[in-house]
Coordinates of C-alpha atoms in Angstrom, one line a residue:
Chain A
X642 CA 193.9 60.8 63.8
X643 CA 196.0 64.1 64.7
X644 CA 196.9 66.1 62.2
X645 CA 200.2 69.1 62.2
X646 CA 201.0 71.9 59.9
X647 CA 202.9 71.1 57.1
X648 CA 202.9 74.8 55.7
X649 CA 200.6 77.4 55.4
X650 CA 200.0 77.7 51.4
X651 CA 197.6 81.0 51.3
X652 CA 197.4 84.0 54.7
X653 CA 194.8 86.0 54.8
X654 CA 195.6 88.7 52.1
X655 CA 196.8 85.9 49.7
X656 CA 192.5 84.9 50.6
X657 CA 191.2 88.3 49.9
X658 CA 193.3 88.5 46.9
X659 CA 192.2 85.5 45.3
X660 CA 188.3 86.1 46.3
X661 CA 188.8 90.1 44.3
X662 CA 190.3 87.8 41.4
X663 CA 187.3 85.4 41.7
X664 CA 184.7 87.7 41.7
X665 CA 186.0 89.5 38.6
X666 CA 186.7 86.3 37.0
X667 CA 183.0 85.9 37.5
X668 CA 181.7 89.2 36.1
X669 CA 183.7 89.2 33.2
X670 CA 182.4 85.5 32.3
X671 CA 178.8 86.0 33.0
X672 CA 179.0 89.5 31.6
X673 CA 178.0 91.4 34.4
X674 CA 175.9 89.7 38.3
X675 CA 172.5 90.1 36.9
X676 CA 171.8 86.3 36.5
X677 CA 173.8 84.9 39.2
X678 CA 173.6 83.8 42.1
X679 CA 176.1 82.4 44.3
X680 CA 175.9 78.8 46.7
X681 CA 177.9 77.9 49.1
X682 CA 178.2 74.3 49.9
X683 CA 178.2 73.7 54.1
X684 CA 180.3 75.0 55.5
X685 CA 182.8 76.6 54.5
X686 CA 181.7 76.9 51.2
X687 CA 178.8 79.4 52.7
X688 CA 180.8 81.3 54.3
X689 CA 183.6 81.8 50.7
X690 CA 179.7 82.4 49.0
X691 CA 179.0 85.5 50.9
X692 CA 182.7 86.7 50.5
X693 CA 182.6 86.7 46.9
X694 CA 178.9 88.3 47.0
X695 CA 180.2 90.9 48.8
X696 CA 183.3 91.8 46.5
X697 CA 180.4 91.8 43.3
X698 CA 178.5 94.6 45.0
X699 CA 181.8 96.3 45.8
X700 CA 182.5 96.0 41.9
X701 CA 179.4 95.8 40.1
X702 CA 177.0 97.3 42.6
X703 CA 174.1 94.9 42.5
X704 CA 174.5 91.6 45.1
X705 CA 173.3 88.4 43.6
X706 CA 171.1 86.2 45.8
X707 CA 173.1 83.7 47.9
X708 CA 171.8 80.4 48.9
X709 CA 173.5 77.5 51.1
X710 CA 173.5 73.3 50.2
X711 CA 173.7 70.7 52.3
X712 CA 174.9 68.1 50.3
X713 CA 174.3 65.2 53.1
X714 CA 171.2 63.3 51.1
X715 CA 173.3 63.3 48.2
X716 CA 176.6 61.7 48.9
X717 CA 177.4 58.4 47.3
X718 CA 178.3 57.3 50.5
X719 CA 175.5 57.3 53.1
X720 CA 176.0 53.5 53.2
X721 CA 178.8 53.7 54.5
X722 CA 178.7 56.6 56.9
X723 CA 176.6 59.3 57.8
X724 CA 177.3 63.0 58.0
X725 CA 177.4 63.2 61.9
X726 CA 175.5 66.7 61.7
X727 CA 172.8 67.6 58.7
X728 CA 172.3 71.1 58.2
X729 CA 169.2 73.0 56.5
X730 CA 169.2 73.8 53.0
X731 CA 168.4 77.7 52.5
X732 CA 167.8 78.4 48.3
X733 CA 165.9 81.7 48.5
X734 CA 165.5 82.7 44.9
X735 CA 164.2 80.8 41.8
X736 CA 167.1 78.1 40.3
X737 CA 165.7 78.2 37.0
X738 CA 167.2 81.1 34.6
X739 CA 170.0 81.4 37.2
X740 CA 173.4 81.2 36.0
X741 CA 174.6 79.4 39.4
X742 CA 177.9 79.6 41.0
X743 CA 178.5 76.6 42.9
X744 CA 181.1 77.7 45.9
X745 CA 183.7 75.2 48.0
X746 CA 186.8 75.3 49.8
X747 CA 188.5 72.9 48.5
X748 CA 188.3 70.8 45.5
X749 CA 189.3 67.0 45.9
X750 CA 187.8 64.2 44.4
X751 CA 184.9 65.7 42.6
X752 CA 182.3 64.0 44.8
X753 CA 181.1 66.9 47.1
X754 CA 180.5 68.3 43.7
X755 CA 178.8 66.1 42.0
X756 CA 176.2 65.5 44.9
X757 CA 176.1 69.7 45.1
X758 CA 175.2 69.7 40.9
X759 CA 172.3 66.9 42.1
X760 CA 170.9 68.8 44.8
X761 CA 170.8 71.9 43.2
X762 CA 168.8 70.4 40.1
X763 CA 166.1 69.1 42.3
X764 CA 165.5 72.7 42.5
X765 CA 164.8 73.5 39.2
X766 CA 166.8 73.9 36.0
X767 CA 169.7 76.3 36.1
X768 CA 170.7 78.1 32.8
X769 CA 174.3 76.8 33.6
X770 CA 176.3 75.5 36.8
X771 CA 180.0 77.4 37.4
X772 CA 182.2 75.9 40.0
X773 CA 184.6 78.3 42.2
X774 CA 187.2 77.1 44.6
X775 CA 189.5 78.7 47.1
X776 CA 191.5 75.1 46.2
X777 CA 192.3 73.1 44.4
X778 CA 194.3 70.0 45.4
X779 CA 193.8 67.7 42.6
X780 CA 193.1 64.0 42.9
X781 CA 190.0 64.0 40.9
X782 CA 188.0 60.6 40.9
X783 CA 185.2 62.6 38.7
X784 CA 185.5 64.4 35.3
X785 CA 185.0 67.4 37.0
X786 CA 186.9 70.7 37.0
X787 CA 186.9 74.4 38.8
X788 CA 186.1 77.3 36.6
X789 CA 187.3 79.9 39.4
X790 CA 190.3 79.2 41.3
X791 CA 191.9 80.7 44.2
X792 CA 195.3 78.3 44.1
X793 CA 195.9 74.9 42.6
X794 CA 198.4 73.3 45.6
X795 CA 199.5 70.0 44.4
X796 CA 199.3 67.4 47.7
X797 CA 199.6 63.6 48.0
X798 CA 196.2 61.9 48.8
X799 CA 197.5 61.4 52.5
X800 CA 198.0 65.1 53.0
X801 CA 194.9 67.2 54.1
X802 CA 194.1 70.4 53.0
X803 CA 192.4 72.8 55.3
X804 CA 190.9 76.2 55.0
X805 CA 190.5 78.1 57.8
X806 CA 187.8 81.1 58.0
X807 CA 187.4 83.8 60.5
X808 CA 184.3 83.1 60.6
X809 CA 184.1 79.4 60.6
X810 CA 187.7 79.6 62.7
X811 CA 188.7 82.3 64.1
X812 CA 191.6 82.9 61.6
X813 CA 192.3 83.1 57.9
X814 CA 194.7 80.6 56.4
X815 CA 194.5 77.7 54.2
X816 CA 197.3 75.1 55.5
X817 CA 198.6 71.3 54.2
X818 CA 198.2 68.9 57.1
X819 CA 200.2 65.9 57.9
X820 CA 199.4 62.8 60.1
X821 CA 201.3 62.5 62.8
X822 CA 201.7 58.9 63.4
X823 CA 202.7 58.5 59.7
X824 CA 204.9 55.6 58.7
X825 CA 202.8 52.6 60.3
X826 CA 200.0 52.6 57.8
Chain B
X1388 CA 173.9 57.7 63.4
X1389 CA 171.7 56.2 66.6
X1390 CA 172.5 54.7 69.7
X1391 CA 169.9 51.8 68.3
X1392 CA 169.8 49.5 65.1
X1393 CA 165.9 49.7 65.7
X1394 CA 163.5 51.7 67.0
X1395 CA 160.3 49.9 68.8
X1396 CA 160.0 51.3 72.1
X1397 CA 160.6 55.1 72.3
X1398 CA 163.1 54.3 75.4
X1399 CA 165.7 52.5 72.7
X1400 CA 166.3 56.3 72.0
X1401 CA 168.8 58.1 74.2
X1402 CA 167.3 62.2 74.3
X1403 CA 170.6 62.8 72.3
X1404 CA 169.2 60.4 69.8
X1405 CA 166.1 61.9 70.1
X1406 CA 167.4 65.3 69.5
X1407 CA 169.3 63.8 66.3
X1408 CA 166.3 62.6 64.7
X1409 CA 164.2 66.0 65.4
X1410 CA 166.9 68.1 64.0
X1411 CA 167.6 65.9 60.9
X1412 CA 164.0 65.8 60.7
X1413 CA 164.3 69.8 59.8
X1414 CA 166.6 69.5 57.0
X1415 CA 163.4 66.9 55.5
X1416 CA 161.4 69.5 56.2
X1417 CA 162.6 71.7 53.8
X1418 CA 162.7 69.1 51.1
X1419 CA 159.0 68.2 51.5
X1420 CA 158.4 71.7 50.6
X1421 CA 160.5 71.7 47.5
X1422 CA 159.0 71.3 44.1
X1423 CA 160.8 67.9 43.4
X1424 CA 160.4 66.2 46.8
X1425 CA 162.7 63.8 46.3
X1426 CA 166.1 62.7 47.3
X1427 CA 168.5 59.9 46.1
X1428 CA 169.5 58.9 49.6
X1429 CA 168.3 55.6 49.9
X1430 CA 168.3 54.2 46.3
X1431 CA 168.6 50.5 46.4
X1432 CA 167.2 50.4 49.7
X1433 CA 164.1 47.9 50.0
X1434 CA 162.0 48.7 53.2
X1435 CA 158.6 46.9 54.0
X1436 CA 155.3 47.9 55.4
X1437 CA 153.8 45.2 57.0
X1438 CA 150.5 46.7 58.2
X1439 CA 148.9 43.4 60.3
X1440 CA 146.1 46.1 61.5
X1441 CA 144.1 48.3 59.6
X1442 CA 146.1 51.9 59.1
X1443 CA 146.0 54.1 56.1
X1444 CA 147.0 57.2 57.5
X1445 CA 150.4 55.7 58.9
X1446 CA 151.3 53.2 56.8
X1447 CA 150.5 56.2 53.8
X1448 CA 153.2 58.1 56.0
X1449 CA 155.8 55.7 56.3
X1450 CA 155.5 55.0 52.6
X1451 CA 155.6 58.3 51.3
X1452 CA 159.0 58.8 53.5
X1453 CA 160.3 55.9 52.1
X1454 CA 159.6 56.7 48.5
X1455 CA 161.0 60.2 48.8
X1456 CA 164.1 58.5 49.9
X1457 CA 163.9 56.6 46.5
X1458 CA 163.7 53.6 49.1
X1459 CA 161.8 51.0 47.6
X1460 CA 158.9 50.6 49.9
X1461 CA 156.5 47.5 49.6
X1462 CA 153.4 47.9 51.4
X1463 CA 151.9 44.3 53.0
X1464 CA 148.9 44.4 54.7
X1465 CA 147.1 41.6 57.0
X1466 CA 144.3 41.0 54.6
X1467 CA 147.3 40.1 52.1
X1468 CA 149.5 38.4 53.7
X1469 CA 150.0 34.6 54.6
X1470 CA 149.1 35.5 58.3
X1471 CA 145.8 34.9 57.4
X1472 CA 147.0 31.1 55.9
X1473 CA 148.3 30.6 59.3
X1474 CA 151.9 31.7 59.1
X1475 CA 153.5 32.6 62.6
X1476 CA 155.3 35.7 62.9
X1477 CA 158.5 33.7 62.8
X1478 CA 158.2 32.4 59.8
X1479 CA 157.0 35.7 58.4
X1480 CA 160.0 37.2 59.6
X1481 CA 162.2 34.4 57.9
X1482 CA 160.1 34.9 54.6
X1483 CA 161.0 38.9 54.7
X1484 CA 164.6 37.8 56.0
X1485 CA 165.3 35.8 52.9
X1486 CA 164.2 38.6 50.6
X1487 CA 167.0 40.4 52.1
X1488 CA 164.6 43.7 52.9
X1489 CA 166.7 46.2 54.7
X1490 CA 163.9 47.9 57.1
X1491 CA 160.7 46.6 58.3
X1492 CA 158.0 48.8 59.8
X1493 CA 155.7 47.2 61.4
X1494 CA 152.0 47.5 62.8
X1495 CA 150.6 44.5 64.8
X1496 CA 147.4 44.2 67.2
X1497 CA 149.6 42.3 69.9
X1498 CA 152.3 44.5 71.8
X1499 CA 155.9 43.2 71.4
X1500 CA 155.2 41.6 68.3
X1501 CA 157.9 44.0 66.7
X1502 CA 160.6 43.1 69.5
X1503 CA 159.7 39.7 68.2
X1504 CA 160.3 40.4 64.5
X1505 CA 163.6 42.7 65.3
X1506 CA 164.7 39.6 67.1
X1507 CA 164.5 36.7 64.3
X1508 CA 165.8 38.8 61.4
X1509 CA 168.9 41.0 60.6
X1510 CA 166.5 44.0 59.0
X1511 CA 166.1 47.2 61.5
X1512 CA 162.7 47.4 62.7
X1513 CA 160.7 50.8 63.5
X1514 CA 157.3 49.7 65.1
X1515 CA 154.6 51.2 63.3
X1516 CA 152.3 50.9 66.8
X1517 CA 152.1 47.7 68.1
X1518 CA 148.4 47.2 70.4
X1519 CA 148.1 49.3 73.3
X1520 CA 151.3 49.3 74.0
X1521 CA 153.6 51.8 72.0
X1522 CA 153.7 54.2 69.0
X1523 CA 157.2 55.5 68.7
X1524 CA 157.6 57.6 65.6
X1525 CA 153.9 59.2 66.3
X1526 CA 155.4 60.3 70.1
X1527 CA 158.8 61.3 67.6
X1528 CA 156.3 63.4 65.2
X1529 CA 154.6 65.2 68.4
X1530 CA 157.8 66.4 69.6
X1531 CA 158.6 67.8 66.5
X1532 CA 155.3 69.6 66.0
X1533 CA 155.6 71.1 69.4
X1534 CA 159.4 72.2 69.2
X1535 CA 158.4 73.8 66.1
X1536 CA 155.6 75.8 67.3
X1537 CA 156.4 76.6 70.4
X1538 CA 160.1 76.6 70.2
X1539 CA 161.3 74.1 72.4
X1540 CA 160.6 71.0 74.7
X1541 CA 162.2 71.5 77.7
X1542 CA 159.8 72.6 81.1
X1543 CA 156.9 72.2 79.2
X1544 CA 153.7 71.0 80.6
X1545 CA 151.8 68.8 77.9
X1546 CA 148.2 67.2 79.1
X1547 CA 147.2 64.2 77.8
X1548 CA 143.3 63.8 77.5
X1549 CA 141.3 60.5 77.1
X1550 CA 141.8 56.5 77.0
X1551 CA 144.9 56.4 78.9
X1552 CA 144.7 52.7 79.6
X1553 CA 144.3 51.6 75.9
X1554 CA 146.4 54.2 73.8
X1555 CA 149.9 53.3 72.6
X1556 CA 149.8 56.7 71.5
X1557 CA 150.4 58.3 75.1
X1558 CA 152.6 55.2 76.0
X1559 CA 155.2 56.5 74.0
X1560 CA 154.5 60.3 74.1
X1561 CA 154.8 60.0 78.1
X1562 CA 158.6 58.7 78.2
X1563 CA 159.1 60.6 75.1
X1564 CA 158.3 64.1 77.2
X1565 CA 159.9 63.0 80.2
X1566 CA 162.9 62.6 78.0
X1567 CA 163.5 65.6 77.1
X1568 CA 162.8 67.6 79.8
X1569 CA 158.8 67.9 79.5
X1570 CA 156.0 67.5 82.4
X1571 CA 153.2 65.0 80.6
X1572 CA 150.5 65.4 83.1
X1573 CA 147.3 62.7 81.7
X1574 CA 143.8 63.5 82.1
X1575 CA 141.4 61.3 82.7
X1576 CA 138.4 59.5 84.3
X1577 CA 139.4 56.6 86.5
X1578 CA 138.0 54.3 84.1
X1579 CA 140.1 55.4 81.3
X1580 CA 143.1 55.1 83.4
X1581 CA 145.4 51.9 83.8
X1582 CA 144.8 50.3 87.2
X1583 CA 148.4 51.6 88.6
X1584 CA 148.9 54.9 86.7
X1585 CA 151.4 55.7 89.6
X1586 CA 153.7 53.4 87.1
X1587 CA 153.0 55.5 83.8
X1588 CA 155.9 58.2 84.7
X1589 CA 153.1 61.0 84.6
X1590 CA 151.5 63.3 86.9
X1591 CA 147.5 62.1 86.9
X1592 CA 144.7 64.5 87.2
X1593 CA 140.6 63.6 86.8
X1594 CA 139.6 66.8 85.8
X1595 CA 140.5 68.7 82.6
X1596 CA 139.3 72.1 83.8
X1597 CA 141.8 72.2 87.0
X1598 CA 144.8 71.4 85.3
X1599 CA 143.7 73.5 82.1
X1600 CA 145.8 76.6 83.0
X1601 CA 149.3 74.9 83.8
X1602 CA 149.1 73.5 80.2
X1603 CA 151.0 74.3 77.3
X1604 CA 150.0 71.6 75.0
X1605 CA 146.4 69.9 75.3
X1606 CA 147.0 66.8 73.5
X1607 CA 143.2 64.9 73.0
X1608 CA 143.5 61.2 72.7
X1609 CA 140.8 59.5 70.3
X1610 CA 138.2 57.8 71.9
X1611 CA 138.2 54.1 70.2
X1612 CA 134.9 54.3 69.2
X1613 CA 135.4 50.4 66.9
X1614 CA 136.7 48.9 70.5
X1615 CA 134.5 45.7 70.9
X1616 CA 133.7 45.7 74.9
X1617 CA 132.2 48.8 74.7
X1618 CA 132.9 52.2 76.4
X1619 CA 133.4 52.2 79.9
X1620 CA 131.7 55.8 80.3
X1621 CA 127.9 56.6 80.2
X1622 CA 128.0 58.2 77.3
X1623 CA 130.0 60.4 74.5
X1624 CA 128.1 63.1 75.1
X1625 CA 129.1 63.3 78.6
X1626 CA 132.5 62.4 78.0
X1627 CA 132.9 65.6 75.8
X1628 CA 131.2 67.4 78.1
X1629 CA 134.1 66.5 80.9
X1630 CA 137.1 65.9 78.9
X1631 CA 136.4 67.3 75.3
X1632 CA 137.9 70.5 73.8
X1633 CA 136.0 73.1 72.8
X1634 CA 135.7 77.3 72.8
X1635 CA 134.6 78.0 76.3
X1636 CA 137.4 75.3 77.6
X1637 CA 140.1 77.1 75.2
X1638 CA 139.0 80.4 76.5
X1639 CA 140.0 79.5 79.9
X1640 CA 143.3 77.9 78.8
X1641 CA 146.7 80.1 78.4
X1642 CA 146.3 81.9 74.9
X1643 CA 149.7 79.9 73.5
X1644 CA 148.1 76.8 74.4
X1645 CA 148.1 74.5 71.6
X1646 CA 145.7 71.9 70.8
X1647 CA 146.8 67.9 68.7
X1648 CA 145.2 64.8 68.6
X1649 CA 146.7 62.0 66.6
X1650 CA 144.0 61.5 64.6
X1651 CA 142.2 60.3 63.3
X1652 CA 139.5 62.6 64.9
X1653 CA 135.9 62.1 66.4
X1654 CA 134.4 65.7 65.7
X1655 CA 132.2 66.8 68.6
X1656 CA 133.9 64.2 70.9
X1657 CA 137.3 64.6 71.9
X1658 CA 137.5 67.9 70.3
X1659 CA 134.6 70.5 69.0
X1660 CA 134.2 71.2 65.4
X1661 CA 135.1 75.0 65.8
X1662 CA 138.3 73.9 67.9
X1663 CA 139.2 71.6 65.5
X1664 CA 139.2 74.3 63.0
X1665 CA 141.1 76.9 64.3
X1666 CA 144.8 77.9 64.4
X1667 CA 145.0 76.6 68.1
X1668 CA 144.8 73.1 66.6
X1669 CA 147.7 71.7 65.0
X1670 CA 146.6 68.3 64.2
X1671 CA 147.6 68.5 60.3
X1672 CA 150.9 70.4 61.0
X1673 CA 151.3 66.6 63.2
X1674 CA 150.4 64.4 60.0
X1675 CA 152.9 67.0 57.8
X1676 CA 155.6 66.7 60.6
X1677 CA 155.3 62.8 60.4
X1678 CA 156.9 62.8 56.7
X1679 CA 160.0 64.6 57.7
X1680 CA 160.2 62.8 60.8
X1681 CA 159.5 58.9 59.5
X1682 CA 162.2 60.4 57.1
X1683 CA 164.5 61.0 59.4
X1684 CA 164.5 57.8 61.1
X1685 CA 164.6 55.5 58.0
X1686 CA 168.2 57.6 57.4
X1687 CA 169.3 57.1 60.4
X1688 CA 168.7 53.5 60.7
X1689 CA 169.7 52.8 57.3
X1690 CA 172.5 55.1 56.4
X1691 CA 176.1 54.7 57.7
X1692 CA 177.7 51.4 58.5
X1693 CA 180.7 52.3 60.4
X1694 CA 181.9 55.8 61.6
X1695 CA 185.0 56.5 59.3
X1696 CA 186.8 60.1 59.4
X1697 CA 185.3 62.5 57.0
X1698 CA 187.5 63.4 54.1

């Protein structure tokens, strides 16, 4: 299906702005980074993880551990399809005692999530889970919700969202897609 | 997502699917060093064993891969089962068929038996080794074990040592090599060797000590000591002398030059207790590879009906 830009909803300062916000939001909850550690959910959601590590050393001075999750073994939905490319999972510290920051681009029906709270219990047991987002678009099919977020950008369901990361991308923007063909469906 | 519903021969695989199920085979890997090796993935899913020839280490394998799937895996073994009562693998089939099983791994003495099975039921099929003819997921787990410690596949020169003729081990390895971009050379006596090897697809040598330097892989098949018409050498003791590994043939080998053998292993025959031993030999890094790989396959086979778009 093609997709076009509908609008751009965040540039690349309105990004870094929202990751400072985050990663204060984060210290003032948790009291400071020493129990946390942040993980990124493939792919984007690594690369947001290390961005918001970063701005907690920049503020607090100590960088929590940062892991990465792929949540493809855990999806409610492997009988139906298949992720077409499975990634390795990378946890390099001890889960248990952590106070983990779960990390995605976007937040949509609650299932990434979900299968991300799964995975990351088969590790051990966390002292809490937090969830951050860049965004959130709503349409939760879960009762699940964001503690961190960059900006809540109310969409209909036939709308994507998509974040774009320099490093995932080659730019930094997050824009509302619309299908081209449209009306026929 | 393969090219296949089943896999029985290793040439159902395409090298790209080939390369799929080595690289998903990584990310299993990882879980099957985790504490809690265990995924949700294919909860619900019932897959059956049927082991119509003796096999512990294999069918142990394929059943720990299914259960850390949280597959429900049923072992049947030819002692157990109503082949022995007389029924025909057709009917067999049927029976499993009816109990709506969603994957059937199977290990028979006759070659093509698992073609057979594949054909009469809707289940996927993954042949567990079917007589002398192939053994695909043990040519999948060798790949695996030698991109991992050697770092990849391609150009590489992997000898193949022993009973040629009889081993469904080095009929799948050898298109499973030349797949992916590796030179199988096979190593053996004339009597060990089928009576056109021109037709295996592999460079043929009779001597283990010429070809010794060119190899990065010395891969020892097992000598089947329980085969009934006997061994058509003059003795094991000469046999390891010729085509055995031990530390004066290693020392003559490139330094990198790793050592398997499929197991499970005659000591003192096709490889030398000391050999056997040493970091050269990979053997159980193979059986630990065969998890993550028999892993891999069952998701592929069983997960995804149709492509849809990702959301």
């Amino acid at each position: 299906m093609e997709y076009r830009t509908k609008a751009t909803v965040m540039d690349s300062p309105a990004i870094e702005r929202a990751v400072t916000r985050i990663a204060h939001e984060i210290l003032e909850a948790n009291e400071g980074a020493s129990d946390i550690a942040i993980v990124g959910i493939l792919t984007r959601g690594v690369c947001l993880a290390s961005l918001l590590a970063e701005r907690i050393r920049e503020i607090e001075g100590v960088e929590p551990p940062v892991g990465s999750l792929d949540i493809s073994f855990y999806r409610d939905d492997t009988a139906i399809r298949l992720n077409p490319e499975v990634h390795r999972t990378d946890i390099p510290f001890d889960v248990e005692g952590h106070d983990i920051v779960l990390v995605d681009d976007v937040l949509y029906t609650g299932r990434t999530i979900r299968s991300a709270m799964d995975a990351i219990m088969d590790y051990g047991r966390p002292r809490s889970i937090q969830l951050a987002v860049l965004v959130d678009r709503g349409h939760r099919e879960l009762p699940i919700r964001a503690d961190y977020v960059g900006k809540n950008v109310p969409t209909a369901s036939r709308e994507r969202v998509k974040v774009f990361l320099e490093e995932n991308d080659g730019r930094t923007s997050v824009e509302i897609l619309e299908s081209v063909v449209g009306e026929g469906e | 997502m393969l090219s296949t519903p089943n896999i029985i021969d290793i040439q159902d695989l395409t090298e790209s699917d080939i390369i799929t199920i080595l690289d998903t085979a990584e990310s299993f890997k990882e879980v099957n060093e985790r504490r809690i090796k265990k995924l949700p993935t294919l909860r619900g899913r019932t897959i059956i064993n049927l082991f119509l020839e003796p096999s512990t280490r294999t069918r142990t394998s394929f059943e720990i891969a299914a259960k850390r799937l949280s597959a429900d895996a049923v072992n049947m073994t030819g002692s157990a089962s109503a082949t022995v009562k007389g029924e025909s693998l057709r009917d067999t089939a049927q029976t499993l068929s009816a109990m709506a099983c969603d994957l059937i791994v199977v290990r028979h003495k006759y070659a093509g038996a698992p073609r057979v099975l594949a054909e009469c039921m809707d289940a996927h099929v993954i042949n567990g080794g079917d007589g002398r003819h192939q053994h695909p997921t043990q040519a999948l787990l060798d790949l695996f074990t030698i991109r991992q410690e050697l770092g990849h596949l391609e150009g590489l020169t992997v000898g193949i040592v022993g009973d040629i003729a009889n081993s469904r081990v080095a009929g799948s390895l050898i298109p499973a090599l030349r797949a992916v971009g590796a030179r199988p050379i096979v190593i053996a006596p004339p009597t060990l060797l089928p009576a056109r090897p021109d037709v295996l697809g592999a460079e043929v040598s009779y001597s283990l000590d010429d070809v010794l330097p060119d190899l990065d892989v010395a891969y020892m098949l097992r000598i089947q000591m329980e085969r009934s018409e006997g061994m058509p050498f003059p003795s094991l003791r000469e046999y390891a002398r010729f085509y055995g590994m031990n530390a004066a043939r290693l020392a003559k080998a490139r330094p990198e030059m790793k050592v398997m053998h499929p197991g499970p292993m005659n000591r003192g025959v096709e490889v030398s207790s000391d050999v056997a031993d040493s970091p050269r030999a990979i053997v159980l890094d193979q059986v630990n590879s065969g998890v993550a790989v028999r892993m891999a396959t069952m998701y592929l086979l069983l997960g995804g009906g149709d492509s849809g778009t990702a959301s």
